[in-house]
XYZ file of C-alpha atoms in Angstrom:
418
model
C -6.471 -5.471 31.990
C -6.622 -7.190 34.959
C -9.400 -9.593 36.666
C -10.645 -8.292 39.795
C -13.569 -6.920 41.519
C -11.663 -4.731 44.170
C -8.824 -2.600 42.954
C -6.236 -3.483 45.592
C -6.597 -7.454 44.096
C -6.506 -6.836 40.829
C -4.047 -9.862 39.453
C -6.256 -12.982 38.879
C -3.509 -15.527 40.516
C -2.534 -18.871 38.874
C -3.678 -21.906 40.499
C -0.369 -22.643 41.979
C 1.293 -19.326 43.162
C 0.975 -14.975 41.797
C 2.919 -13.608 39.009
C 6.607 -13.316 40.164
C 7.293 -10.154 38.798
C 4.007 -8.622 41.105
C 5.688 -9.479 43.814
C 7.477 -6.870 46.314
C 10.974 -8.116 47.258
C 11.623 -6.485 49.404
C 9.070 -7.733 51.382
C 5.829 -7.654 52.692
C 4.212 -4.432 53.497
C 7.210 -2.647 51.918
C 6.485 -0.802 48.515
C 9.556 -0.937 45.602
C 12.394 1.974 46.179
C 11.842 5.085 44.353
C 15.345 5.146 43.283
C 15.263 1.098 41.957
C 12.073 1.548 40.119
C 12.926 4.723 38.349
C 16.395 3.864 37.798
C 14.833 0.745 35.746
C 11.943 2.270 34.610
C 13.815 5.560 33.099
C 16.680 2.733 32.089
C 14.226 1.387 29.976
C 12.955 4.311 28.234
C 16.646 5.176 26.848
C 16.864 1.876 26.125
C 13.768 2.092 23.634
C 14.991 5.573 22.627
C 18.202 5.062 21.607
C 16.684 1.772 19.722
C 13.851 4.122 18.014
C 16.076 6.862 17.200
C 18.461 4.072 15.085
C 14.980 2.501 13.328
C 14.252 6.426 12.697
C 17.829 6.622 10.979
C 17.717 3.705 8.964
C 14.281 3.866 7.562
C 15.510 7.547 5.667
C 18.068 6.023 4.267
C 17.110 2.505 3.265
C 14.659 2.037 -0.123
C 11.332 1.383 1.009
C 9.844 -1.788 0.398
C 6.389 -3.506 0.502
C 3.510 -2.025 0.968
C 2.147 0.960 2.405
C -1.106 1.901 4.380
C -2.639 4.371 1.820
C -5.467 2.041 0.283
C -5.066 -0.504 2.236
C -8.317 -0.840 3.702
C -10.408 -0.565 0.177
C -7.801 -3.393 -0.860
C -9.148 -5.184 1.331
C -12.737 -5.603 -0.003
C -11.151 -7.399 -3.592
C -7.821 -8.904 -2.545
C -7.686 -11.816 -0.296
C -4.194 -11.271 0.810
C -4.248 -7.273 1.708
C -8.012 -8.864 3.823
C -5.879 -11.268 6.019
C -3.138 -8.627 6.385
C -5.881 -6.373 7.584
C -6.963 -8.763 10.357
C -3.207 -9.128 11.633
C -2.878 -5.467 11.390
C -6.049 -5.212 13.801
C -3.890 -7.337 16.207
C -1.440 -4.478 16.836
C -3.788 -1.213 15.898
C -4.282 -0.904 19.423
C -1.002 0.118 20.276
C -1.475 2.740 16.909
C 0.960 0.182 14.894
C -1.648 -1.259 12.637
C 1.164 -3.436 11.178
C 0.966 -7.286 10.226
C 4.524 -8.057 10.470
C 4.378 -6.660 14.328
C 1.345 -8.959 15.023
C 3.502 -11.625 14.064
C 5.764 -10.389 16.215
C 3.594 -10.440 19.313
C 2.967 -13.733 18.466
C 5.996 -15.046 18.181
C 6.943 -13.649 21.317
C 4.001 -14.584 23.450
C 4.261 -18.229 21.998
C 7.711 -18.545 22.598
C 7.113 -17.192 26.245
C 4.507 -19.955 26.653
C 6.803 -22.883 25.754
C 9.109 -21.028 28.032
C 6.752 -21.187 30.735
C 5.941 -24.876 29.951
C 9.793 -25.526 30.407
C 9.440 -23.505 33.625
C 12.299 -21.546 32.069
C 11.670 -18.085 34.355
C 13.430 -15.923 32.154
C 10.280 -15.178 29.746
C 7.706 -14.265 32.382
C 4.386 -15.353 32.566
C 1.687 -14.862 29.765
C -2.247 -13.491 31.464
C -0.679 -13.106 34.522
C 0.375 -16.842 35.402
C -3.463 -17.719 35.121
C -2.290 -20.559 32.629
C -5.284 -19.471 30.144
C -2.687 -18.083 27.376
C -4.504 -20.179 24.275
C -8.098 -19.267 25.300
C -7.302 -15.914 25.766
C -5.492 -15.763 22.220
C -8.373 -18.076 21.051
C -11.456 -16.238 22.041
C -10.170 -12.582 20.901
C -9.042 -14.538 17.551
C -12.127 -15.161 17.506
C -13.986 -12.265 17.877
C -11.493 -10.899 15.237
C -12.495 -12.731 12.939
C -16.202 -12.359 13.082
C -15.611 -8.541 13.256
C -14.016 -8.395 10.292
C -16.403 -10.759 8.403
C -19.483 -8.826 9.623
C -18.087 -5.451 9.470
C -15.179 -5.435 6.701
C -17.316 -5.068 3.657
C -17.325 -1.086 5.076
C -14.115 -0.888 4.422
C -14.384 0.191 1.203
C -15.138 3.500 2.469
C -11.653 3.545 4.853
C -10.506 2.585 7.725
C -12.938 1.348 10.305
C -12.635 0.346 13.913
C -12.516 -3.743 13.112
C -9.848 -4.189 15.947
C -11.947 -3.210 18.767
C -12.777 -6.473 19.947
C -9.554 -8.010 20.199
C -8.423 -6.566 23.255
C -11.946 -6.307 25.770
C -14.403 -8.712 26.001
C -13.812 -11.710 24.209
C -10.582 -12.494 26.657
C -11.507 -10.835 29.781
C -14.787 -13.292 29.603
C -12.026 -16.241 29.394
C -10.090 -14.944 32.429
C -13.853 -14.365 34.313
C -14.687 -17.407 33.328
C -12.048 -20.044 32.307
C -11.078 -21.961 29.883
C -13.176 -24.090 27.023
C -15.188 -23.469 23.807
C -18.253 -22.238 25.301
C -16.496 -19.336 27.023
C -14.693 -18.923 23.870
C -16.941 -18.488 21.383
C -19.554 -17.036 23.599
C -16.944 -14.128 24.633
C -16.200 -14.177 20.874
C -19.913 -12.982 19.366
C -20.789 -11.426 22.411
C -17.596 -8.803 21.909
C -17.997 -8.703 18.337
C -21.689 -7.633 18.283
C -20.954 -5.348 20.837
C -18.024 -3.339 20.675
C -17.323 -2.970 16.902
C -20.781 -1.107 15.925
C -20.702 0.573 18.918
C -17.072 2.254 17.825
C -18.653 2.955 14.457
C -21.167 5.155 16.115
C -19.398 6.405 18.742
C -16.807 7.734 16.374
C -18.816 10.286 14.349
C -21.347 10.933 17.034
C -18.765 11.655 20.121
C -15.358 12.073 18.672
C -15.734 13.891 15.267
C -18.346 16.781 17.036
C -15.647 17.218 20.120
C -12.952 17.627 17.948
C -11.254 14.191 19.335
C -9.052 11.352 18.321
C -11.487 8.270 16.884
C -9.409 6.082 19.950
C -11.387 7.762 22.198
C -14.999 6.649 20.714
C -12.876 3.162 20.644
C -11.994 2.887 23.587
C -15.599 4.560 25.196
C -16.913 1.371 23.180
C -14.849 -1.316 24.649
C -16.402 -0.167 27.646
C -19.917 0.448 27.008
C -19.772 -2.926 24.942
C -17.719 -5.067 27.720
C -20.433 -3.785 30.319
C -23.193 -5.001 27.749
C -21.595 -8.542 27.376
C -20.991 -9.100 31.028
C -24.590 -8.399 31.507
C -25.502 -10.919 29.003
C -22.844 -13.831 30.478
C -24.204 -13.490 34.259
C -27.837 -14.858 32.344
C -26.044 -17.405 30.811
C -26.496 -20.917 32.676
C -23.334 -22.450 30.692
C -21.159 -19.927 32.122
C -19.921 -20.095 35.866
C -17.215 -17.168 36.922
C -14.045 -19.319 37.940
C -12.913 -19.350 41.183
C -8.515 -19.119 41.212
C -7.552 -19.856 44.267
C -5.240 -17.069 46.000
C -1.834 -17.247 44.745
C 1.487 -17.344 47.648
C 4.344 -15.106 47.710
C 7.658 -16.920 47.216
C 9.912 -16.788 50.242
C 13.083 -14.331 49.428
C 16.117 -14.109 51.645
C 16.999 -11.018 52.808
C 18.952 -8.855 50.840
C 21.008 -5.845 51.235
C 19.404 -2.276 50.491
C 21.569 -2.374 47.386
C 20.320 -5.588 46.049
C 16.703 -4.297 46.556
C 17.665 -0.817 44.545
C 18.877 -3.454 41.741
C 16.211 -6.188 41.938
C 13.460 -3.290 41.629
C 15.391 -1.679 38.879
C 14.777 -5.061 36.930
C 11.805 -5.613 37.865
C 10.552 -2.076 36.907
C 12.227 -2.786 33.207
C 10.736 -6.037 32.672
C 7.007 -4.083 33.608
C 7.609 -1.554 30.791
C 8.013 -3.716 28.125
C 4.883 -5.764 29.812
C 2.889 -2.169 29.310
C 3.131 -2.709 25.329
C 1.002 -5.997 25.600
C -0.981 -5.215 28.587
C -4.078 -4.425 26.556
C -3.959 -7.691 25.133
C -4.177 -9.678 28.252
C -0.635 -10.920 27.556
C 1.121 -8.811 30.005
C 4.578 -10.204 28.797
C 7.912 -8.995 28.817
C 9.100 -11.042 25.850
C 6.278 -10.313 23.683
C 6.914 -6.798 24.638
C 10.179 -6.679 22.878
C 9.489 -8.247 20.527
C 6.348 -6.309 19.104
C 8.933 -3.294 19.176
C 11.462 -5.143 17.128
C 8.932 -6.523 14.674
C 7.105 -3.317 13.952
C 10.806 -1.243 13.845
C 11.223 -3.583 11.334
C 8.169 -3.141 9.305
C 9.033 0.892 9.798
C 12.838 -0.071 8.101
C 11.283 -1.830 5.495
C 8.532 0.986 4.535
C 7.696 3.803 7.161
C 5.050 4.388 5.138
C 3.019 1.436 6.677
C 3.378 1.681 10.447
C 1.195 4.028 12.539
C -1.339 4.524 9.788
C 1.452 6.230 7.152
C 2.144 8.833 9.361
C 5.919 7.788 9.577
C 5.650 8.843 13.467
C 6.669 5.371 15.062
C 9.715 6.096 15.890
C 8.185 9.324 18.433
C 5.317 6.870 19.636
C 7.657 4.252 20.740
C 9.719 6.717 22.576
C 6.336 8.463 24.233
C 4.760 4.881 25.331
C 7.842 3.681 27.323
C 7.863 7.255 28.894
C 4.184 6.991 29.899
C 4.915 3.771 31.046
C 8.141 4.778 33.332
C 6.488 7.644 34.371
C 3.410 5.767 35.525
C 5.284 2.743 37.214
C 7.402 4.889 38.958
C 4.228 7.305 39.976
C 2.094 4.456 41.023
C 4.600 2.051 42.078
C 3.095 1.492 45.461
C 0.260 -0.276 44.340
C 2.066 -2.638 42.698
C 3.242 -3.501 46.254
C 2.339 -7.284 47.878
C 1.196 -8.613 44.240
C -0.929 -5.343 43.466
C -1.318 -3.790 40.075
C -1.798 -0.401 38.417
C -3.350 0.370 34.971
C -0.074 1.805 34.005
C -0.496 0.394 30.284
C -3.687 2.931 30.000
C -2.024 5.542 28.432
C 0.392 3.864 26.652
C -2.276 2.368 23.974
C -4.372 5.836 24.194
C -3.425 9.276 25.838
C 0.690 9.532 24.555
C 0.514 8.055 20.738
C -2.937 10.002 20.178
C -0.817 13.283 21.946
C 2.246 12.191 19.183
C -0.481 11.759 15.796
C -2.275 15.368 17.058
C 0.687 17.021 17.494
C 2.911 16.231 14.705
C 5.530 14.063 16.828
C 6.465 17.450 18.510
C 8.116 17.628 22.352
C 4.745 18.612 23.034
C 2.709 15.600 22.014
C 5.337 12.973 23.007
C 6.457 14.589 26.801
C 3.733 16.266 27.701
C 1.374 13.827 26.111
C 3.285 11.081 28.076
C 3.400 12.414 31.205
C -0.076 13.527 31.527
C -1.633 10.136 30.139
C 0.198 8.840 33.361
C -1.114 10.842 35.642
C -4.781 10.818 34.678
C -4.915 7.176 33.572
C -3.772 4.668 36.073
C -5.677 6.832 38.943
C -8.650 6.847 36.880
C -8.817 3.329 36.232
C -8.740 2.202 39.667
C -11.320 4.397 40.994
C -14.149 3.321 38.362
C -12.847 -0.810 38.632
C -13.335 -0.262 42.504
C -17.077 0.414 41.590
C -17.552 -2.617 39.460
C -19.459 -5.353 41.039
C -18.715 -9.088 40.615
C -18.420 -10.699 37.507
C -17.631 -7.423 35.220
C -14.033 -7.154 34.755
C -12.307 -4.372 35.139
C -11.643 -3.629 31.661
C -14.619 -1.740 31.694
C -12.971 0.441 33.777
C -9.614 0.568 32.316
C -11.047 1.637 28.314
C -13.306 3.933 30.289
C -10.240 5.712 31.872
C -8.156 5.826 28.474
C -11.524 7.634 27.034
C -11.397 10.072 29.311
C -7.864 10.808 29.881
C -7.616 11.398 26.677
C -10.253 13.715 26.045
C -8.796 16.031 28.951
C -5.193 15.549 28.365
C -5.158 16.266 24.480
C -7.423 19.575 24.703
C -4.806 20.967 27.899
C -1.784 20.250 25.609
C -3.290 22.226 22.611
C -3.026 25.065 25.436
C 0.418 24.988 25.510
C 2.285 28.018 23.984
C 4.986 25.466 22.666
């Protein structure tokens, strides 16, 4: 979820250069090799499905342990403890893990990445895409956790309810619109938590449930409504002023051989699928990428009957969102060319795990599901953040794309004779 008002620009730059890993090396005008970027890409995917087939092989034959997501939501209303592990599950719901030992996980990872970054030790990335706005960004959509969950938990006792929502929209694209400090923070906080979490509530039973559709697609449809809302409210706020980064420089590269460029792109497009699994929560980190997957493989080990909402599918979804993500990078790689960006993280928190839940985990769901949520997505993105007009962040556009990629894409797969 990127900060730009023109699709072409959609990396908001740190003040001192652009994300490295946005950068084309092999130079400028020059989009990545097809053969480098799916050769990484694809790399990547075995990588993750080798690693989920192994979590899928010791979690049937290890005793289960902890507990499990039946109940855990009316726990919440009388139990402190199962409350707080309800917030940290909301941290990772969006990418359908809905686990509290992953969210610590992406924590750990991102923080760990930061210190790396403040050691300028290159290895770990950059964290909201070098803008150098990592803690308010955490901060703000902390925030507007919180509140969500103290306004709208005491539901809860009826099931699950869409308390995440706001953790990954407005509350941290207002930071990267308009910088850091409290007043951005908190007022991105309320203004996403008053927004998008009642709007999901109705949006699920009055769009989703009559169309026969996954609740992430009233979620998602509510980000978006609810981002456009809260932008409308910030540009009338006088204590808010949209930051200004200045444009980033491309490092100077030597030349390199067309076999170093094959290899340089095949790392590059690895590093960007593991970025995929915490695009959505304006991390965009490699580190906290992996480390998500490891943490919430190892909450499946421990009990698969906590991850993914019970449904003991993890294993599938992991496998179908690095697909969706290869797929897309490799798709779309052009306009990642010269610093660009594609929404290729779309489907990977919407159209292929809601394809793996509404089919069972069948070929079907994770495949075509995948394949299709990279096709529609990214595209879709771009075209409706072109549209937006200063000072409402493209996130808007990017929820409104998973929405409606996954409203076509799941209905087209139940047409499938296999």
């Amino acid at each position: 979820m990127m900060n730009s008002f023109a699709a072409d620009n959609a990396v908001p730059q740190s003040e001192n250069s652009s994300e490295p890993s946005h950068v084309s090396s092999a130079g400028p005008g020059v989009e990545r090799s097809t053969a480098g970027t799916a050769l990484g890409a694809f790399g990547m995917v075995a990588v993750v499905g080798i690693f989920a087939l192994l979590v899928h092989m010791l979690a049937n034959r290890l005793p289960r342990s902890g507990p499990g997501y039946a109940g855990w939501a009316q726990e919440t209303i009388d139990s402190p403890l199962a409350a707080l592990r309800w917030f940290f599950g909301d941290m990772t719901e969006p990418l359908f893990y809905k686990s509290d030992l992953a969210a610590l996980g992406l924590l750990a990872g991102a923080a760990a990445a930061w210190w790396a970054g403040r050691k300028s030790v290159k290895w770990a990335g950059t964290l909201s895409y070098g803008s150098g706005l990592w803690p308010w960004v955490l901060a703000s959509a902390s925030l507007s956790l919180v509140l969500s969950n103290l306004v709208f938990g005491w539901v809860l006792d009826d099931g699950w309810q869409p308390t995440f929502v706001p953790f990954v929209c407005a509350a941290p694209a207002m930071v990267l619109l308009y910088g850091a400090g409290w007043r951005t923070c908190i007022t991105g906080a309320v203004l996403g938590a008053i927004t998008t979490t009642p709007l999901a509530m109705l949006f699920i039973p009055a769009v989703s449930a009559p169309l026969g559709l996954p609740a992430v697609v009233a979620s998602v449809l509510a980000m978006s409504v609810g981002s456009v809302i809260s932008f409308l409210v910030a540009r009338r706020l006088p204590w808010l002023v949209l930051r200004e980064p200045r444009p980033g420089t491309q490092p100077k590269r030597p030349p390199s051989s067309p076999n170093r460029n094959v290899f340089g792109d095949a790392g590059w497009a690895a590093r960007r699928v593991l970025k995929d699994f915490t695009e959505t929560h304006f991390f965009a980190n490699e580190l906290a990428g992996a480390c998500v997957i490891v943490a919430v493989a190892a909450a499946f080990v421990l009990n698969p009957g906590l991850p993914s909402y019970g449904t003991g599918l993890l294993p599938h979804i992991l496998f179908a969102q690095a697909l969706t993500s290869a797929v897309g990078i490799t798709l779309w790689r052009s306009w990642y060319s010269d610093g660009g960006w594609a929404a290729t993280y779309a489907s990977v928190v919407s159209v292929a795990p809601a394809a793996v839940l509404a089919f069972g985990g069948s070929w079907t769901g994770m495949v075509g599901g995948a394949v299709l949520g990279a096709v529609l997505a990214p595209p879709l993105a771009r075209a409706i953040s072109a549209w937006l007009p200063v000072g409402f962040h493209p996130v808007i556009g990017n929820t409104a794309a998973m929405g409606i990629s996954t409203a076509v894409a799941l209905p087209v797969l139940g047409l499938l004779p296999f």
